[in-house]
Each structure stands twice: as C-alpha cells, then as structure tokens.
Amino acid sequence: MLESLCSQTLKDFEVVIVEDGSQKPCKDVCDKYANILNLHYYYKDNSGPGQSRNYGVEHANGDYVIILDSDVVLPEGYMMAINSQLSTYNFQPVCWGGPDAAHPSFTPIQKAISYSMTSFFTTGGIRGGKKKLDKFYPRSFNMGIRKDVYLQLGGFSKMRFGEDIDFSYRMVEAGYQPQLFPDAWVWHKRRTDFRKFFRQVYNSGIARINLEKRHPGTMKLVHLLPMVFTVGVIALILISAVGRALMHYVDRDQFYWMCFAPWLPLLLYSLVILIDSTIQNKSLKVGLLSVPAAFVQLMGYGFGFIEAWWKRCVQRKDEFQAFEKTFYQ
C-alpha cells in the first residue's frame, strides 16, 4: 500500500495510518516512508475497523477523506483519477467509490477469488461493475467522502459485518448520492485459500440480514440469489440421494433423470464461469479455480444469510445476541 502511494502522479495528499491494536505493530515500516509521504501514524486499542476509520478521519486535515483497506495496492494514476473525476462533474460529488481488480502478481487462487467477487455472474456487478443488478454503494476498500459530511453522519457504526454498506446507506438516507468513479480502481488482495474466503463471505451473508433490519427495504433480488443457489444445491444433493436409494426400483431413464438431469443447470453455470474467467484472466488455471471460488462465494454467503435469517427473523434475537460468539476472520 505505502509503496504504491509513493508512486502516485499526484502528490498533494496526506496519509493517515491507524494501527488497531495489532500485536505486530507496523510503525517501523511506516517510519521508512515518513520522509517520502506526508504520513501520520496512530496506534490505538482494538475497537474494530469502523471505529478505527473514525479515529483516522478525526485526525485528518483535508477537506476530503479516502478510506482504503490495508490490503489494497494503488495504480500510479489513482489519485489523479479521483481529482479528474471530481473536476468533470457539474457539481462536486460528496461521496464516491471505485471498483477493484486483481494484480498480475496475485496467485491463481487470489485471481479466482477476485473474479468471483467482481463478476456479473456471481455478484451481479454490484461492487462497481459496468453491468449490475443493483445500485452501486461504496465499500471500505475504496471509498471517498467529504470530511464534514463524514463527521455529520457519525462515520462508521459498530456493526461487526457490513459496516461499510451501512455507512453508504446512511449517505443515501441523508440525501447524498454516492458516485461510481470507474477509473479510480484499486488492486485488492484476496484471501489466500478457500477456507478463509468462505469465512469472509459467510460474514457478508450475516451482514445482509442485519443491514435489512437497520435499513428496511434495502434488500434486493440480487441479495437473495446466493441463498436461493445454496438451497437449490442442497435440494439437488437430496434428490440425487433419493434417486440412488431408489435405483433398484426404477428403470434406467428414471434413474438418470432423478440423479443426473437436475445437475445440468449447475454444470452449464460452471461452464459459463470457466469460459468467462479464462477469457478475462487469460489463464485456464484461473478459469478452473474460478468454478469452486464461485461456489464458495455463493454458498458461503448463502449459509451466513440463512443463519442470520433464522436467528434475527425467526428467533428474533438482536444483533449482539445472535452473533456474540462470531469473530472477525
């Protein structure tokens, strides 16, 4: 991150680093850039990402603040792209966000996970894609806002998951319309294996129910699709199991339709993912890995969604009661 900030073509910006109770502080690393960047480092006790971002904004000096996660890398024209986008509007946008992409140096698994998080065929393009099934809402890996509006809205909430979307919703509810700056994109590092990725998207599924509770009416069809996909896969497994149990009681054609035909739509979907990812990434290996990545993304989100729906909507527990034993990944 810091190395990419040094390479920006536009140099007039301040960098605020907030260390949120890390057991391995990065102050020594930050000190190496103190003479290159206008950098301010702060260490504080752990309070979660949202409260740490609020702390950083309170200590920032500029009129605008850009929120970036520590696992992003910026292309050298990132700051210039934001400056240009702000200048092209007839009005100065109050808040905005940009998309993310995979860097060539990322591992094949990271590229596959990046595809699954950004493709129209998996997330509906809601993270900043050109084609999308819902409005664009900035996320914390790449978000900008005027500082006075940030403070007026109270910054990020104490939500465990989905605090960035909650903040974007509150921007809209306050009368501000976040803009998509397509040229202000970042390289976003992904989880290094599917197990960690599953935990991430599982928490995102939990967040969707909590967001609907906080902001009624914000849940759209695209948010339900992973749950529908998950229930569908479970149903197919059960149908196939029943078909195998009845294999001695039905003829060959009936056995085929009970055990194999229901999987054809999933096979077709997997083929679409394989072809599209292979073309986008120019790699058959990444294309092959994108198939399980897509299933992990959809079903991880789906299982988290179902758990949160059961606890929040059926058992009617509040957010803390429902997930007091759930931790950040």
Coordinates of C-alpha atoms in Angstrom, one line a residue:
M1 CA 0.0 0.0 0.0
L2 CA 2.6 2.6 1.1
E3 CA 4.9 1.8 -1.8
S4 CA 2.1 2.4 -4.2
L5 CA 1.2 5.7 -2.6
C6 CA 4.8 6.8 -3.2
S7 CA 4.3 6.2 -6.9
Q8 CA 1.3 8.4 -7.4
T9 CA 1.5 11.0 -10.2
L10 CA -0.5 13.4 -8.0
K11 CA 1.5 14.1 -4.8
D12 CA -0.6 16.5 -2.8
F13 CA -2.3 14.3 -0.2
E14 CA -1.9 13.2 3.4
V15 CA -1.7 9.6 4.6
V16 CA -3.2 8.6 8.0
I17 CA -2.3 5.2 9.3
V18 CA -4.4 3.8 12.2
E19 CA -3.0 0.7 14.0
D20 CA -6.0 -1.0 15.6
G21 CA -4.4 -2.9 18.5
S22 CA -2.2 -5.1 16.3
Q23 CA 0.1 -7.5 18.1
K24 CA 2.7 -6.8 15.4
P25 CA 2.8 -3.0 15.0
C26 CA 3.8 -1.6 11.7
K27 CA 5.3 1.7 13.0
D28 CA 8.8 0.7 11.9
V29 CA 7.5 0.1 8.4
C30 CA 5.7 3.5 8.4
D31 CA 8.8 5.3 9.6
K32 CA 10.6 4.3 6.5
Y33 CA 8.1 6.3 4.5
A34 CA 7.9 9.3 6.8
N35 CA 10.3 11.4 4.7
I36 CA 8.6 10.4 1.4
L37 CA 5.0 10.8 2.3
N38 CA 3.0 13.3 4.4
L39 CA 2.3 10.4 6.8
H40 CA 0.8 10.3 10.3
Y41 CA 0.8 7.1 12.3
Y42 CA -1.5 6.4 15.2
Y43 CA -1.8 3.4 17.5
K44 CA -4.9 2.6 19.5
D45 CA -6.5 -0.2 21.4
N46 CA -8.5 -2.7 19.3
S47 CA -12.1 -1.5 18.6
G48 CA -12.8 -2.9 15.1
P49 CA -12.3 -1.4 11.6
G50 CA -15.2 1.1 11.7
Q51 CA -14.2 2.9 14.9
S52 CA -10.5 2.9 13.7
R53 CA -11.5 4.6 10.5
N54 CA -13.5 7.2 12.5
Y55 CA -10.4 7.8 14.6
G56 CA -8.3 8.4 11.5
V57 CA -10.8 10.8 9.9
E58 CA -10.9 12.8 13.1
H59 CA -7.2 13.3 12.9
A60 CA -7.1 14.0 9.1
N61 CA -6.6 17.6 7.9
G62 CA -8.0 17.5 4.4
D63 CA -11.5 18.5 3.1
Y64 CA -12.0 15.1 1.6
V65 CA -11.0 11.7 3.0
I66 CA -10.4 8.4 1.1
I67 CA -10.9 5.2 3.0
L68 CA -8.6 2.4 1.9
D69 CA -8.1 -1.1 3.3
S70 CA -4.6 -2.2 4.1
D71 CA -4.7 -5.0 1.6
V72 CA -5.1 -2.8 -1.5
V73 CA -2.5 -1.6 -3.9
L74 CA -3.0 1.6 -5.9
P75 CA -2.1 2.1 -9.6
E76 CA 0.1 5.2 -10.0
G77 CA -2.8 7.2 -11.5
Y78 CA -5.3 6.5 -8.7
M79 CA -5.2 10.0 -7.0
M80 CA -5.1 11.7 -10.4
A81 CA -8.2 9.8 -11.5
I82 CA -10.1 10.9 -8.4
N83 CA -9.0 14.5 -8.9
S84 CA -10.1 14.3 -12.6
Q85 CA -13.4 12.8 -11.8
L86 CA -14.2 15.4 -9.2
S87 CA -13.4 18.1 -11.8
T88 CA -15.6 16.6 -14.5
Y89 CA -18.9 16.8 -12.6
N90 CA -21.1 20.0 -12.8
F91 CA -21.3 19.6 -9.0
Q92 CA -18.7 18.3 -6.7
P93 CA -19.7 14.8 -5.5
V94 CA -19.9 14.5 -1.7
C95 CA -19.2 10.7 -1.7
W96 CA -17.9 8.2 -4.2
G97 CA -16.3 4.8 -4.6
G98 CA -14.4 2.8 -7.1
P99 CA -14.1 -0.8 -8.3
D100 CA -11.4 -3.4 -7.5
A101 CA -9.3 -5.7 -9.7
A102 CA -6.7 -8.4 -9.4
H103 CA -3.0 -7.5 -9.8
P104 CA -0.9 -9.7 -12.2
S105 CA 1.3 -10.7 -9.2
F106 CA -1.6 -12.3 -7.3
T107 CA -1.7 -16.1 -7.0
P108 CA -4.1 -18.0 -9.2
I109 CA -6.4 -18.6 -6.2
Q110 CA -6.4 -14.9 -5.4
K111 CA -7.3 -14.1 -9.0
A112 CA -10.1 -16.7 -9.0
I113 CA -11.5 -15.3 -5.8
S114 CA -11.2 -11.8 -7.2
Y115 CA -13.2 -12.9 -10.2
S116 CA -15.9 -14.5 -8.0
M117 CA -16.2 -11.2 -6.1
T118 CA -16.5 -8.9 -9.1
S119 CA -18.1 -10.9 -11.9
F120 CA -21.6 -10.1 -13.1
F121 CA -22.3 -13.9 -13.0
T122 CA -21.6 -14.2 -9.2
T123 CA -22.3 -10.8 -7.5
G124 CA -24.4 -9.1 -10.2
G125 CA -21.7 -6.5 -10.6
I126 CA -22.7 -4.6 -7.5
R127 CA -19.1 -3.9 -6.5
G128 CA -18.6 -1.4 -9.3
G129 CA -19.0 -3.5 -12.5
K130 CA -20.3 -1.9 -15.7
K131 CA -23.2 -4.3 -15.6
K132 CA -25.0 -4.5 -12.3
L133 CA -28.3 -5.7 -10.8
D134 CA -28.5 -3.1 -8.0
K135 CA -27.3 0.4 -7.2
F136 CA -23.6 0.9 -6.5
Y137 CA -22.7 1.5 -2.9
P138 CA -19.1 2.4 -2.0
R139 CA -17.2 -0.1 0.1
S140 CA -14.4 0.5 2.6
F141 CA -11.7 -0.9 0.4
N142 CA -12.1 2.2 -1.9
M143 CA -14.4 4.9 -0.7
G144 CA -14.2 8.7 -0.6
I145 CA -16.3 11.3 1.1
R146 CA -16.2 15.0 2.2
K147 CA -14.9 15.1 5.7
D148 CA -17.6 17.4 7.1
V149 CA -20.3 15.1 5.8
Y150 CA -18.4 12.1 7.2
L151 CA -18.5 13.7 10.7
Q152 CA -22.1 14.8 10.3
L153 CA -23.2 11.2 9.6
G154 CA -21.2 9.9 12.6
G155 CA -18.8 7.8 10.5
F156 CA -18.9 4.1 10.6
S157 CA -21.2 2.2 13.0
K158 CA -20.1 -0.5 15.4
M159 CA -21.6 -3.3 13.2
R160 CA -19.5 -6.4 13.2
F161 CA -20.0 -7.0 9.5
G162 CA -21.3 -4.8 6.7
E163 CA -20.4 -1.5 8.4
D164 CA -19.3 0.0 5.1
I165 CA -22.6 -0.7 3.3
D166 CA -24.4 0.6 6.4
F167 CA -22.5 3.8 6.0
S168 CA -23.3 4.0 2.3
Y169 CA -27.0 3.5 3.1
R170 CA -26.9 6.3 5.6
M171 CA -25.3 8.6 3.0
V172 CA -28.2 8.0 0.7
E173 CA -30.8 8.3 3.5
A174 CA -29.2 11.7 4.3
G175 CA -29.8 12.9 0.8
Y176 CA -26.4 12.2 -0.7
Q177 CA -25.9 10.1 -3.8
P178 CA -22.6 8.1 -4.0
Q179 CA -21.0 8.2 -7.4
L180 CA -19.1 5.4 -9.1
F181 CA -15.6 6.6 -10.3
P182 CA -14.8 3.7 -12.7
D183 CA -11.2 5.0 -13.4
A184 CA -10.4 5.2 -9.6
W185 CA -9.9 1.4 -9.2
V186 CA -7.6 -0.5 -6.9
W187 CA -5.8 -3.8 -6.9
H188 CA -7.5 -5.6 -4.0
K189 CA -5.6 -8.5 -2.4
R190 CA -7.8 -11.5 -1.7
R191 CA -7.8 -14.4 0.8
T192 CA -5.1 -16.9 0.1
D193 CA -7.3 -20.0 0.3
F194 CA -10.9 -21.0 0.0
R195 CA -11.4 -21.7 3.7
K196 CA -10.6 -18.1 4.6
F197 CA -12.7 -16.9 1.7
F198 CA -15.6 -18.9 2.9
R199 CA -15.4 -17.2 6.4
Q200 CA -15.3 -13.8 4.7
V201 CA -18.4 -14.3 2.5
Y202 CA -20.2 -16.1 5.4
N203 CA -19.9 -12.9 7.4
S204 CA -21.2 -11.0 4.4
G205 CA -24.3 -13.2 4.3
I206 CA -24.8 -12.4 8.0
A207 CA -24.4 -8.7 7.3
R208 CA -27.1 -8.7 4.7
I209 CA -29.8 -9.6 7.2
N210 CA -28.5 -7.1 9.7
L211 CA -28.5 -4.4 7.1
E212 CA -32.1 -5.1 6.2
K213 CA -33.0 -4.9 9.9
R214 CA -31.3 -1.5 10.1
H215 CA -32.4 -0.2 6.7
P216 CA -35.8 -1.8 5.8
G217 CA -36.4 -2.2 2.1
T218 CA -32.7 -2.3 1.1
M219 CA -32.7 -6.0 0.4
K220 CA -33.0 -6.6 -3.4
L221 CA -33.3 -9.7 -5.6
V222 CA -29.6 -9.9 -6.1
H223 CA -29.0 -10.3 -2.4
L224 CA -31.4 -13.3 -2.3
L225 CA -29.7 -15.2 -5.1
P226 CA -26.9 -16.8 -3.1
M227 CA -29.4 -18.1 -0.6
V228 CA -31.6 -19.5 -3.4
F229 CA -28.5 -21.0 -5.0
T230 CA -27.5 -22.6 -1.7
V231 CA -30.9 -24.1 -1.1
G232 CA -31.0 -25.3 -4.7
V233 CA -27.7 -27.2 -4.4
I234 CA -28.8 -28.8 -1.1
A235 CA -32.1 -29.8 -2.7
L236 CA -30.2 -31.4 -5.7
I237 CA -28.0 -33.4 -3.3
L238 CA -31.1 -34.7 -1.5
I239 CA -32.8 -35.5 -4.8
S240 CA -29.7 -37.4 -6.0
A241 CA -29.5 -39.3 -2.7
V242 CA -33.1 -40.3 -3.0
G243 CA -32.6 -41.4 -6.6
R244 CA -29.7 -43.6 -5.7
A245 CA -31.7 -45.2 -2.9
L246 CA -34.4 -46.0 -5.4
M247 CA -32.1 -47.2 -8.2
H248 CA -33.3 -50.8 -7.8
Y249 CA -36.9 -49.8 -8.1
V250 CA -36.9 -47.6 -11.2
D251 CA -35.8 -48.1 -14.8
R252 CA -32.6 -46.6 -16.2
D253 CA -34.2 -43.5 -17.7
Q254 CA -36.0 -42.6 -14.5
F255 CA -32.8 -43.1 -12.6
Y256 CA -30.9 -40.8 -15.0
W257 CA -33.5 -38.0 -14.6
M258 CA -33.6 -38.3 -10.8
C259 CA -29.8 -38.4 -10.3
F260 CA -28.1 -36.5 -13.2
A261 CA -30.5 -34.3 -15.1
P262 CA -31.1 -31.9 -12.1
W263 CA -27.4 -31.1 -12.1
L264 CA -27.3 -29.9 -15.8
P265 CA -28.1 -26.3 -14.9
L266 CA -25.2 -26.2 -12.4
L267 CA -22.9 -27.8 -15.0
L268 CA -23.9 -25.1 -17.5
Y269 CA -23.3 -22.4 -15.0
S270 CA -19.9 -23.8 -14.1
L271 CA -19.1 -23.8 -17.8
V272 CA -20.0 -20.2 -18.2
I273 CA -17.8 -19.3 -15.2
L274 CA -14.9 -21.3 -16.6
I275 CA -15.1 -19.7 -20.1
D276 CA -15.7 -16.1 -18.8
S277 CA -12.9 -16.2 -16.2
T278 CA -10.5 -17.9 -18.6
I279 CA -11.0 -15.1 -21.1
Q280 CA -10.8 -12.3 -18.6
N281 CA -7.8 -13.6 -16.8
K282 CA -6.2 -15.2 -19.9
S283 CA -5.5 -18.3 -17.9
L284 CA -7.2 -21.7 -18.0
K285 CA -5.9 -22.4 -14.5
V286 CA -7.6 -19.3 -13.1
G287 CA -10.7 -20.2 -15.0
L288 CA -10.8 -23.7 -13.5
L289 CA -10.2 -22.3 -10.0
S290 CA -12.9 -19.7 -10.5
V291 CA -15.6 -22.5 -10.6
P292 CA -15.0 -23.6 -6.9
A293 CA -14.4 -20.0 -6.0
A294 CA -17.9 -19.1 -7.4
F295 CA -19.5 -21.9 -5.4
V296 CA -17.7 -20.9 -2.2
Q297 CA -18.7 -17.3 -2.7
L298 CA -22.4 -18.1 -3.3
M299 CA -22.8 -20.8 -0.8
G300 CA -20.7 -19.2 1.9
Y301 CA -22.9 -16.1 1.6
G302 CA -26.0 -18.2 1.4
F303 CA -25.2 -20.2 4.6
G304 CA -24.4 -16.9 6.5
F305 CA -27.7 -15.4 5.2
I306 CA -29.7 -18.4 6.3
E307 CA -28.2 -18.5 9.8
A308 CA -28.8 -14.7 10.3
W309 CA -32.3 -15.0 9.0
W310 CA -33.0 -17.8 11.4
K311 CA -31.6 -16.0 14.4
R312 CA -32.7 -12.5 13.6
C313 CA -36.1 -13.1 11.9
V314 CA -37.3 -16.4 13.3
Q315 CA -35.9 -16.4 16.8
R316 CA -36.0 -12.5 16.9
K317 CA -32.7 -12.1 18.6
D318 CA -30.9 -8.7 18.4
E319 CA -27.6 -8.5 16.5
F320 CA -25.3 -8.9 19.5
Q321 CA -27.3 -11.8 21.0
A322 CA -27.3 -13.6 17.7
F323 CA -23.6 -13.4 16.9
E324 CA -21.8 -12.8 20.2
K325 CA -19.7 -15.9 19.6
T326 CA -18.9 -14.9 16.0
F327 CA -15.5 -13.3 15.5
Y328 CA -13.8 -11.4 12.7
Q329 CA -11.8 -13.5 10.4

